[in-house]
Short mmCIF file of C-alpha atoms in Angstrom, two decimals:
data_model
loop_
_atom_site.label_atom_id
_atom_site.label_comp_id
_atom_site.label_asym_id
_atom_site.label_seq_id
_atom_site.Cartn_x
_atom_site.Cartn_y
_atom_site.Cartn_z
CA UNK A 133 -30.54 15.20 -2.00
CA UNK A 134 -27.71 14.42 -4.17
CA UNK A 135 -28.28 10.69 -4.15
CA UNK A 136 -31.44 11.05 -6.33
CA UNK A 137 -28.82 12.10 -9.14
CA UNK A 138 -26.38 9.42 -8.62
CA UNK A 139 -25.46 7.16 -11.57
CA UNK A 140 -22.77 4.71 -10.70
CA UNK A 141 -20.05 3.97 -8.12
CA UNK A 142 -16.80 2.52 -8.83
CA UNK A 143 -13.93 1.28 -7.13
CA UNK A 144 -10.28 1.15 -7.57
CA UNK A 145 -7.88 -0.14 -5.16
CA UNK A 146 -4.23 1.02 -5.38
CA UNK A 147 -1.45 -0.64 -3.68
CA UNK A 148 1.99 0.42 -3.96
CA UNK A 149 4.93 -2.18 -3.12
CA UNK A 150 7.59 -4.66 -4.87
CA UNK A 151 5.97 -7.06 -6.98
CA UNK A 152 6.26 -10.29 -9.08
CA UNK A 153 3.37 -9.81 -11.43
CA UNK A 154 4.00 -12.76 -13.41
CA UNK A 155 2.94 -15.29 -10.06
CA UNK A 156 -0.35 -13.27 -9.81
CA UNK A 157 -2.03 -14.96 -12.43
CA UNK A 158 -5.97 -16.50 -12.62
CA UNK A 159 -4.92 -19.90 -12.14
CA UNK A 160 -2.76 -18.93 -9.10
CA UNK A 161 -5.62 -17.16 -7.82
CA UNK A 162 -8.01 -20.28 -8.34
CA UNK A 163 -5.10 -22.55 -7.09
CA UNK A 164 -5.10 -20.53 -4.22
CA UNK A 165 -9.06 -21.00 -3.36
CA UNK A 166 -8.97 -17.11 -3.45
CA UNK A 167 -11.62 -16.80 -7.00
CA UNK A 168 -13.56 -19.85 -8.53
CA UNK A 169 -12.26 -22.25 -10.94
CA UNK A 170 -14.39 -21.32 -13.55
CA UNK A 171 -13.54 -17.53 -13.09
CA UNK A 172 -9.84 -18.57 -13.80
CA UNK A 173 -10.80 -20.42 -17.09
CA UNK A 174 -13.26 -17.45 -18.49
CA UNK A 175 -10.96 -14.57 -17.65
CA UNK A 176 -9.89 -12.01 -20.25
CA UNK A 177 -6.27 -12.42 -19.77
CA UNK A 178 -4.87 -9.13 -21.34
CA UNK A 179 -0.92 -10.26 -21.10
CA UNK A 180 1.36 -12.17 -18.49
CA UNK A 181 5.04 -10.77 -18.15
CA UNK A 182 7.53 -10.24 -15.84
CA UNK A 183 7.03 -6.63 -15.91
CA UNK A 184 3.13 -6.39 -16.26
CA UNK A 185 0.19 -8.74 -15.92
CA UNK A 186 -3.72 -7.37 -16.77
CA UNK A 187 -6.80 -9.48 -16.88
CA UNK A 188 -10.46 -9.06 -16.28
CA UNK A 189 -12.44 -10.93 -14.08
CA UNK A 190 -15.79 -9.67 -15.09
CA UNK A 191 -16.09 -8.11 -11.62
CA UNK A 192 -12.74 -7.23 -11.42
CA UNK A 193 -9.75 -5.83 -13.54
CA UNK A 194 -6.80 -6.47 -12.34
CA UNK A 195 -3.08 -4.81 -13.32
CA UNK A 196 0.09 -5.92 -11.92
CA UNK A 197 3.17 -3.92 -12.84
CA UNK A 198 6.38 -4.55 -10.02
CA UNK A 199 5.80 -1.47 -8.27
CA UNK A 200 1.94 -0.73 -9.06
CA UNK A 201 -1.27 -3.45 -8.13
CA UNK A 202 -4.44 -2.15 -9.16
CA UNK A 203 -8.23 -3.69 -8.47
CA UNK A 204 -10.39 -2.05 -10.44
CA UNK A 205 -14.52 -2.86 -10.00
CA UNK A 206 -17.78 -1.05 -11.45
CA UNK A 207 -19.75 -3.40 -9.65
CA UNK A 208 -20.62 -2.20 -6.20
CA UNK A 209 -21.90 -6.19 -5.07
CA UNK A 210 -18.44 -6.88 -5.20
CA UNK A 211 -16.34 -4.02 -3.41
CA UNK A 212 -16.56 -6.46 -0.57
CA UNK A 213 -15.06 -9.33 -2.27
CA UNK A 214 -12.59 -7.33 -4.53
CA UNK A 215 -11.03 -6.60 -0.57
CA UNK A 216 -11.37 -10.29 0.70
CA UNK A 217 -9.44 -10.61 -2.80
CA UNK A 218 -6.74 -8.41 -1.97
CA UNK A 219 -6.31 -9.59 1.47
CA UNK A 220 -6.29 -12.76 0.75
CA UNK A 221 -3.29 -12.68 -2.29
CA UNK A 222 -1.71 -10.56 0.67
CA UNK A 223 -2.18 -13.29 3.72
CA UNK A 224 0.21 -15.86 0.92
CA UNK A 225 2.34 -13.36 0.03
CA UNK A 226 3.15 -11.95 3.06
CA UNK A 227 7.47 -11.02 2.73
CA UNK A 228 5.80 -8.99 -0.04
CA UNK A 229 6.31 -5.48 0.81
CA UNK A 230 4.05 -2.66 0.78
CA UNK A 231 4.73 0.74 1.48
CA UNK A 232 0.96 2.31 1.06
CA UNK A 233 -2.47 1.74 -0.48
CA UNK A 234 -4.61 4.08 -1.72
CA UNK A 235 -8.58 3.67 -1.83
CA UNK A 236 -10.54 5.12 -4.61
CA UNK A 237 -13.91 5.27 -4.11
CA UNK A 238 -15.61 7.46 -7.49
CA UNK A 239 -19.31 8.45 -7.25
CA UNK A 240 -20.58 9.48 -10.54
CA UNK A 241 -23.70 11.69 -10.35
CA UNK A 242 -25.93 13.28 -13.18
CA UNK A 243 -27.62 17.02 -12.35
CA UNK A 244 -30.65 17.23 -14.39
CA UNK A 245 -30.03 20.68 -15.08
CA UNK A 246 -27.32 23.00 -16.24
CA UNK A 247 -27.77 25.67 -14.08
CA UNK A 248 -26.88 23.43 -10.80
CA UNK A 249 -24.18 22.03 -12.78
CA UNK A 250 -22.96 25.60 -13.41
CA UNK A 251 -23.89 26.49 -9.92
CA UNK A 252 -22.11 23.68 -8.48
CA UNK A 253 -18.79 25.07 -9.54
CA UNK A 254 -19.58 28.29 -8.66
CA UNK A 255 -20.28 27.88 -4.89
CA UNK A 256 -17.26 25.44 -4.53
CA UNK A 257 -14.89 28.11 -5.87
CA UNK A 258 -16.78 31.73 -6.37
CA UNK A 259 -15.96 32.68 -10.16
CA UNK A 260 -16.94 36.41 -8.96
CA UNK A 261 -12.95 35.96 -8.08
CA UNK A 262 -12.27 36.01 -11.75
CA UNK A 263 -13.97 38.60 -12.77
CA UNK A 264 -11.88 41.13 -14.94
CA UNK A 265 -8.97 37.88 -15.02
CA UNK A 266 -10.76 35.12 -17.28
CA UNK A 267 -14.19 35.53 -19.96
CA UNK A 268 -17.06 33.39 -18.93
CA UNK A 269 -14.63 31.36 -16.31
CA UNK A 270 -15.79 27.54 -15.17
CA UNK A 271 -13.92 25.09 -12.68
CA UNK A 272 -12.85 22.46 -14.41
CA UNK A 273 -11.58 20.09 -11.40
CA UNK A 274 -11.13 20.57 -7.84
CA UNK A 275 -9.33 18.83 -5.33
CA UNK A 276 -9.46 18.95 -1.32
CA UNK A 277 -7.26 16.96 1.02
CA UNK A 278 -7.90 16.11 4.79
CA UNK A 279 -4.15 15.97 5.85
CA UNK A 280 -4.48 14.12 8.98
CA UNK A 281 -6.71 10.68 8.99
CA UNK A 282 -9.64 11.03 11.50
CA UNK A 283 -9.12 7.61 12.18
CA UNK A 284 -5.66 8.77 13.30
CA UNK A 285 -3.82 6.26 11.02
CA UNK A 286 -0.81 7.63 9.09
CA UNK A 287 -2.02 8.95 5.49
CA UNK A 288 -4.67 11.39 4.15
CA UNK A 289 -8.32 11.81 2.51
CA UNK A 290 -8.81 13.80 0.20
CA UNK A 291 -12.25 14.69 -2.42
CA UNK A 292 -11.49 15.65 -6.29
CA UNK A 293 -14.52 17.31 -8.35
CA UNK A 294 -14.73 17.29 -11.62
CA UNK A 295 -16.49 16.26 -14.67
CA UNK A 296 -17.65 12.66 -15.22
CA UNK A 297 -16.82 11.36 -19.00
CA UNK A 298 -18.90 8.48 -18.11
CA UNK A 299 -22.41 9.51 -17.53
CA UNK A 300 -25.09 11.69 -19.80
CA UNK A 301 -24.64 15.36 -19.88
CA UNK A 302 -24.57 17.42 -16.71
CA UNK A 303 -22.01 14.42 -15.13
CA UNK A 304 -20.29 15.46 -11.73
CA UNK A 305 -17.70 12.69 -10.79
CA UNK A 306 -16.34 12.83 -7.09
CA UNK A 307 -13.20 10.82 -6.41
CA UNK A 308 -12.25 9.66 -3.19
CA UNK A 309 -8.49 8.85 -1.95
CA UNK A 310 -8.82 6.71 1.13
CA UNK A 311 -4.89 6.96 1.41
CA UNK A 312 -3.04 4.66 4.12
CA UNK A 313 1.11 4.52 4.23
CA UNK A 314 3.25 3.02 6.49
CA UNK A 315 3.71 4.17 10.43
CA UNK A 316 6.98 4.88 11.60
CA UNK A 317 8.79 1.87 12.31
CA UNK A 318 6.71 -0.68 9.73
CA UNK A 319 8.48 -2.47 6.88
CA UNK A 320 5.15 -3.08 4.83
CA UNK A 321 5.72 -6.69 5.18
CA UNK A 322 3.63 -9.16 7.18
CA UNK A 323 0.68 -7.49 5.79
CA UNK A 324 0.68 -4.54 7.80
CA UNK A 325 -0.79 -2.44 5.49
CA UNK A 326 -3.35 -5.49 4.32
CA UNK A 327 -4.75 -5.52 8.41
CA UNK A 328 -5.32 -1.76 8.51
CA UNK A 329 -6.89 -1.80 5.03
CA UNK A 330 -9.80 -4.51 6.97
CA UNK A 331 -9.86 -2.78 9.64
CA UNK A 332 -10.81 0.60 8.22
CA UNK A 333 -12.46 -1.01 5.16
CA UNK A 334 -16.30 -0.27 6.34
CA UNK A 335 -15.97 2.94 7.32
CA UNK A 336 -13.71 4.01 3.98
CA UNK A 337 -16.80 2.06 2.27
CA UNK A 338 -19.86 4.72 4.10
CA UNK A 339 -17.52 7.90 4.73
CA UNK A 340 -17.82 8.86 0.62
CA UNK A 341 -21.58 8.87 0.32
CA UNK A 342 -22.09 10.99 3.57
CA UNK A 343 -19.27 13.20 2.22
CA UNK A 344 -20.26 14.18 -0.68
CA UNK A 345 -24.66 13.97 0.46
CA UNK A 346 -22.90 16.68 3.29
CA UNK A 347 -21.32 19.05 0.73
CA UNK A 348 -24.74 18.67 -1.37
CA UNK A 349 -26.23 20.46 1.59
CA UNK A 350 -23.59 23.03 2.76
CA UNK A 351 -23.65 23.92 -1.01
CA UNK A 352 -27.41 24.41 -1.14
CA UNK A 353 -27.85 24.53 -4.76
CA UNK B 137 -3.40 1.61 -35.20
CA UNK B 138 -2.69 5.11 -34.46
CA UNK B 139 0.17 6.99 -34.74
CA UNK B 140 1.33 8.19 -30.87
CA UNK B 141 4.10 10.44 -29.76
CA UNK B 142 6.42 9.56 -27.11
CA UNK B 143 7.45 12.57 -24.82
CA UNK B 144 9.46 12.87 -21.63
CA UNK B 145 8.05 9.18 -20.32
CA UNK B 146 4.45 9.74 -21.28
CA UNK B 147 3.10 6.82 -22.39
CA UNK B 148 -0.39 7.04 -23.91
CA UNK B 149 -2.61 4.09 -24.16
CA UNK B 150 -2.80 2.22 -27.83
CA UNK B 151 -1.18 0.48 -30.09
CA UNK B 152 1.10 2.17 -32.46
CA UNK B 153 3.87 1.50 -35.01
CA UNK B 154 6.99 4.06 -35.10
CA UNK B 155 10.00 3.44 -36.39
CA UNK B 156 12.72 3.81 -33.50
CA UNK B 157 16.60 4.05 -33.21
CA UNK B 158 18.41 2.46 -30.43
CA UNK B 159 18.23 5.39 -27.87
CA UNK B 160 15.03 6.01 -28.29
CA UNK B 161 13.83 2.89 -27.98
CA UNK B 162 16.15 2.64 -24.65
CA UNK B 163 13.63 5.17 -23.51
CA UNK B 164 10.40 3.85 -24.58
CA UNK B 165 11.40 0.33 -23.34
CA UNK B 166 12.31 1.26 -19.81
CA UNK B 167 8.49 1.91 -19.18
CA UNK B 168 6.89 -1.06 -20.84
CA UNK B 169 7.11 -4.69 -21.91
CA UNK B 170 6.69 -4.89 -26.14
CA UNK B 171 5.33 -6.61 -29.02
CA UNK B 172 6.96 -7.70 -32.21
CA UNK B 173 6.91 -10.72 -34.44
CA UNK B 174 3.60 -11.77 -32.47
CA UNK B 175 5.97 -12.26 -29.65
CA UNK B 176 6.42 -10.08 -26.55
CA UNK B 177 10.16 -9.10 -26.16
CA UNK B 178 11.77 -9.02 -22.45
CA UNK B 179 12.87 -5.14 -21.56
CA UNK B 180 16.33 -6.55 -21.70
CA UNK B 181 16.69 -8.12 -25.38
CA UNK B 182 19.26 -6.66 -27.66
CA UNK B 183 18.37 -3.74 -28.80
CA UNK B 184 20.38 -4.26 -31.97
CA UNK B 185 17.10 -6.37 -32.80
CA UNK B 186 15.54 -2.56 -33.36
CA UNK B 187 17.70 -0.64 -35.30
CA UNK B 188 15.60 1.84 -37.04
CA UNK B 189 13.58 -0.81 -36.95
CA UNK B 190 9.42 -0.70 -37.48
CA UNK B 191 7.95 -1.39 -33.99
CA UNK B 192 4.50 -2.18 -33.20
CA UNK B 193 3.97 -1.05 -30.12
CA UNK B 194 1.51 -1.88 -27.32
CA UNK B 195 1.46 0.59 -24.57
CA UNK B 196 -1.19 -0.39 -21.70
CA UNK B 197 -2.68 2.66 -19.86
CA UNK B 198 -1.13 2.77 -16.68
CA UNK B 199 -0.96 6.30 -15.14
CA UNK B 200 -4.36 6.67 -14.67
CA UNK B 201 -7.79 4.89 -13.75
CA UNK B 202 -8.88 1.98 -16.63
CA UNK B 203 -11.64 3.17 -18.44
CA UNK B 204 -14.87 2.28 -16.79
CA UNK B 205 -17.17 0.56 -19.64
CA UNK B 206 -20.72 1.90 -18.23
CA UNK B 207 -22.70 -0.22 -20.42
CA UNK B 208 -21.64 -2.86 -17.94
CA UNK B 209 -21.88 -1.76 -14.61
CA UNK B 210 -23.89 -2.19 -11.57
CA UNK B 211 -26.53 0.38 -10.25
CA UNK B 212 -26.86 1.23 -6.48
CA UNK B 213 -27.60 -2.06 -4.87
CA UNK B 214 -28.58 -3.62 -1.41
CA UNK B 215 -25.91 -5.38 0.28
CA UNK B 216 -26.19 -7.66 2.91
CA UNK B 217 -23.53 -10.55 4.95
CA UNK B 218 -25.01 -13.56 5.48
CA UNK B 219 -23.77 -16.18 8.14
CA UNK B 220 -24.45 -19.87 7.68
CA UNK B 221 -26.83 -20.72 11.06
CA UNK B 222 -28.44 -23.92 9.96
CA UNK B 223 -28.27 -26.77 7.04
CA UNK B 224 -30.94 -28.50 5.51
CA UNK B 225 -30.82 -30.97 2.49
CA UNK B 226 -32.08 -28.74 -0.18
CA UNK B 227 -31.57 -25.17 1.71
CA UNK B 228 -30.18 -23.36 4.55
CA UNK B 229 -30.46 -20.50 6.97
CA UNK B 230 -28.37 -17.76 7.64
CA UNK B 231 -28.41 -14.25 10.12
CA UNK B 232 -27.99 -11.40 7.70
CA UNK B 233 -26.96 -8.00 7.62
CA UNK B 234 -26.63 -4.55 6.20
CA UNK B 235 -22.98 -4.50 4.90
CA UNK B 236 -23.93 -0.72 4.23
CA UNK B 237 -24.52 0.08 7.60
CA UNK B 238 -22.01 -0.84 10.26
CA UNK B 239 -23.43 -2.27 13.23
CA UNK B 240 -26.95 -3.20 11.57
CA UNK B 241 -29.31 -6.14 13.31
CA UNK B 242 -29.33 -9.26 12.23
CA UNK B 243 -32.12 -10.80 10.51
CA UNK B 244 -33.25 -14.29 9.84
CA UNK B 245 -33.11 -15.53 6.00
CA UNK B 246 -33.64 -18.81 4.25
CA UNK B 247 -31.67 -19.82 1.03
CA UNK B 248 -32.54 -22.43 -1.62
CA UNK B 249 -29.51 -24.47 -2.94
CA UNK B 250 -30.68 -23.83 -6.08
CA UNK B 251 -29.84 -20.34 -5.74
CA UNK B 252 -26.25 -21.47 -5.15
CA UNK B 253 -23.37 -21.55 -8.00
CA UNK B 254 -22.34 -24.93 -8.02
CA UNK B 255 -18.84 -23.85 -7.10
CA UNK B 256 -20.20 -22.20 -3.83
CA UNK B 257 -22.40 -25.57 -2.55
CA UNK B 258 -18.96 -26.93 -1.12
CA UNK B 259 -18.80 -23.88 0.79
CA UNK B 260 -22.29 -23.80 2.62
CA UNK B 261 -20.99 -25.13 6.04
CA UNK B 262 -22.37 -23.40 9.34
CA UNK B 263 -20.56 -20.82 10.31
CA UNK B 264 -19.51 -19.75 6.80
CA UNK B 265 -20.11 -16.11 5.18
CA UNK B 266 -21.30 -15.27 2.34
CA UNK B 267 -22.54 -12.07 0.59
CA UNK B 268 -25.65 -11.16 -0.99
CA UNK B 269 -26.60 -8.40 -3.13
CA UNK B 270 -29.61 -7.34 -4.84
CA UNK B 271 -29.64 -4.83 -7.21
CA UNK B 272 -29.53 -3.49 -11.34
CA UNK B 273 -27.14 -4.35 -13.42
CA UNK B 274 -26.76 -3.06 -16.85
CA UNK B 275 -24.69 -5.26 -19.45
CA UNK B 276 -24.55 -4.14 -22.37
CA UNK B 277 -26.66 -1.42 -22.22
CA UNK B 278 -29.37 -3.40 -21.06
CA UNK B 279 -30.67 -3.05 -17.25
CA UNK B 280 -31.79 -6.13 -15.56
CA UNK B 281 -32.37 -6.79 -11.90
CA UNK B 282 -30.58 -9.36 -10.15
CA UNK B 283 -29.34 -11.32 -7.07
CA UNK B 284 -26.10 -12.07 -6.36
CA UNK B 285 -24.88 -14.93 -3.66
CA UNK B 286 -21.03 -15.70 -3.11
CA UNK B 287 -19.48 -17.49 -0.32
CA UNK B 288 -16.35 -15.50 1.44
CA UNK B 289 -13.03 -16.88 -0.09
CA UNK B 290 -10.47 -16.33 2.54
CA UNK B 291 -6.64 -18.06 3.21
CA UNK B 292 -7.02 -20.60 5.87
CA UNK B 293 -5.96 -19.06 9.43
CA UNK B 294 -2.48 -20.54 10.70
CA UNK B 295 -1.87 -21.18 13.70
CA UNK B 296 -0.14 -17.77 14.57
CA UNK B 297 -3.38 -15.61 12.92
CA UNK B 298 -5.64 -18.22 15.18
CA UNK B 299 -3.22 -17.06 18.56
CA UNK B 300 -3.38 -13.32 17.27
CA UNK B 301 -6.54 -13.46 17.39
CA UNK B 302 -7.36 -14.95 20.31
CA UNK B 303 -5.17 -12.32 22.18
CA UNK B 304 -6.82 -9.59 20.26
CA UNK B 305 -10.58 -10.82 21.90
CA UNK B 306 -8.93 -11.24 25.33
CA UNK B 307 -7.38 -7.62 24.73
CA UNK B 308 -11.02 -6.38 23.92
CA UNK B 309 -12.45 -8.40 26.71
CA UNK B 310 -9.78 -6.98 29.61
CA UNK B 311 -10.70 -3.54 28.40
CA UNK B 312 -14.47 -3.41 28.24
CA UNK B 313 -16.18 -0.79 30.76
CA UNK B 314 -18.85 -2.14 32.16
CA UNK B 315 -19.69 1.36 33.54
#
C-alpha cells in the first residue's frame, strides 16, 4: 500500500476575496480569543503593511495580501484548528467578501526504489507514446481535474503528480485542490463560502488519502 | 543578496539590489510593498525618491506554495475530538473521537490538568471541545513523540447563528425517515 511510503502531509488553505491585511495581525487574532496570548507575543512576524502581512505561528504561516489569504501548516495535529482559525477570522469579518477557496491538501510519499518511481510515471501516462518523439522520455508532472464536485457544490477537484523537493530521493508529491467558488446568486459575504468550507471540511480532510491509496492500486506497480 | 531579474510581473522570492528608473520601478512596485532606508515605502510614495536610484528590494514569494521546512514537521499522527463530560479538581473527562474517521464511536477518556497549557485551563468547562493528537514530530531534524491538547477557539454564537441553528436541527428533525 502506498501509505507505507508516505513521508509528510501538508496543508495550505487558499482563499480568494478583498482584504485588509494590515487588521489581520497576531494581536488581533489573540484580541479576538481566536489563537493564545502567548502565540501572539512569540510569533515570527515577517512584515505588517497595507498591501501584505506574513507571520508564522509555529503551526501556522500565515500571508495576507488584499486579494490573496493563505494558511499554510506542516503539522497535520493542527489542520483542524488552522480551519476553526479561518472560520473564526471569517465569523468577525463577515461584509468581507469572498469569491472562492481553494483546499490544498499535499501528500508527500518516498518509493524505496527507482524502478516504481520510474514505473509510476509510466503507467499514469504510457511513455511507449513517445517512442520515436523524445530519447529516454519521463513525466515530469501531471495534473487531473474532477470538473463537477461529487458533493454537488459549485467548484472542482482535481490531483497533480509530480516530484516532491522535500523528501529523500525517489519523492512522489500528490497535490490536492479541494476547490469551492461561489453559487449563482451568492455575494461571498456573510461567510458563505466560510459555512460550506465546515461543512465539507471532513470529507475534503479523508477524500485525499483514499484517492491517492485507490490510484496506488489501479496502478499496480 | 542576489542579483534577480524582473520580467513581465514575475516576481521571484529574495532580496535583491538593482538599480531602477522611474518606469521600471512603476512596474516592480505595482506587485509589492518595498524596503529602503530600513523603512518600508507605501506603493504610492513619489517615485522621484528612486531615480536611478539603488533599491534593495524584498520580494516575498507569493505565486506559489511557502517552502515547507521538513526538518520541522509533523509525521502521520492520531487525531481525536474530545468533549468536556465531567470536571474534577485536578482532572476531567471527556467522550472522544476519531477526527480521521467521520462518524467514529465515542470513547471514554480522562485528562490530568497538568497536561493542560495554562492558557487552555480557562477553557475546560463541560461541554467544551478540544483536540488531541498523538503523534512524531520532527524539529529540527530531530524526531520526538508527542501529545498535543488544545481547546476549540471559536467566535461566540450571536443570537442570529443561535436561531440558524436551531432551525437547521428542526429542518433535520422534520425530515428524518423513520422508515
Amino acid at each position: 500500500m502506498l501509505k507505507d511510503y508516505f513521508q509528510l502531509r501538508t496543508l495550505s488553505l487558499i482563499i480568494i476575496g478583498d482584504f485588509n491585511p494590515a487588521i489581520i495581525q497576531p494581536f488581533w487574532l489573540a484580541k479576538k480569543g481566536l489563537i493564545k496570548e502567548q502565540e501572539a507575543n512569540s510569533a515570527k512576524v515577517e512584515i505588517v503593511h497595507p498591501q501584505l502581512t506574513r507571520y508564522d505561528l509555529d503551526w501556522v504561516f500565515l500571508e495576507i495580501s488584499e486579494n490573496r489569504f493563505v494558511f499554510n501548516s506542516s503539522k497535520e495535529p493542527f489542520f483542524d484548528i488552522v480551519r476553526d482559525l479561518v472560520s473564526g477570522i471569517f465569523t468577525f469579518l463577515p461584509e468581507t467578501p469572498i469569491s472562492a477557496i481553494g483546499i490544498n491538501h499535499l501528500l508527500h510519499y518516498t518509493l524505496p526504489r527507482e524502478e516504481q518511481y520510474l514505473e509510476l510515471g509510466n503507467r499514469l501516462t504510457p511513455l511507449r507514446n513517445w517512442e520515436n518523439v523524445l530519447d529516454d522520455p519521463k513525466l515530469l508532472e501531471l495534473n487531473i481535474t474532477e470538473q463537477k464536485r461529487r458533493d454537488k457544490h459549485k467548484g472542482h477537484y482535481a490531483v497533480k503528480i509530480q516530484p516532491s523537493e522535500l523528501v529523500p530521493k525517489y519523492g512522489v508529491l500528490f497535490s490536492i485542490n479541494d476547490h469551492l467558488a461561489l453559487e449563482e446568486g451568492e455575494t461571498g459575504r456573510e461567510t458563505e463560502l466560510i459555512k460550506r468550507l465546515n461543512l465539507i471540511w471532513n470529507e475534503s480532510k479523508e477524500r485525499p488519502e483514499r484517492v491517492v491509496e485507490q490510484l496506488w492500486t489501479n496502478l499496480n506497480i | 543578496m542576489s542579483s534577480t531579474v524582473i520580467q513581465n510581473q514575475t516576481l521571484i522570492e529574495g532580496e535583491f539590489t538593482q538599480n531602477v528608473r522611474n518606469d521600471s520601478a512603476d512596474r516592480i512596485l505595482g506587485m509589492v510593498s518595498y524596503f529602503k532606508d530600513n523603512r518600508i515605502w507605501d506603493i504610492k510614495d513619489p517615485l522621484d525618491n528612486l531615480k536611478w536610484d539603488s533599491v534593495n528590494f524584498h520580494i516575498p514569494s507569493m505565486s506559489k506554495y511557502f517552502p515547507i521546512d521538513y526538518k520541522n514537521s509533523f509525521r502521520k499522527s492520531q487525531n481525536w475530538i474530545g468533549y468536556v463530560t465531567e470536571v474534577y479538581p485536578n482532572s476531567f473527562k471527556a467522550k472522544i473521537q476519531d477526527a480521521n474517521i467521520q462518524n467514529s464511536t465515542y470513547e471514554d477518556a480522562e485528562f490530568d490538568f497538568e497536561d493542560i497549557e495554562n492558557e487552555d485551563k480557562k477553557l475546560i468547562k463541560l461541554g467544551n471541545a478540544f483536540y488531541w493528537s498523538v503523534g512524531h514530530e520532527i524539529r529540527r531534524g530531530t524526531l520526538s513523540k508527542q501529545s498535543i491538547i488544545r481547546f476549540k477557539r471559536l467566535p461566540k454564537l450571536s443570537s442570529a447563528d443561535f436561531d440558524e441553528a436551531i432551525d437547521l436541527a428542526e429542518d433535520l428533525n422534520d425530515n428524518i425517515n423513520w422508515d
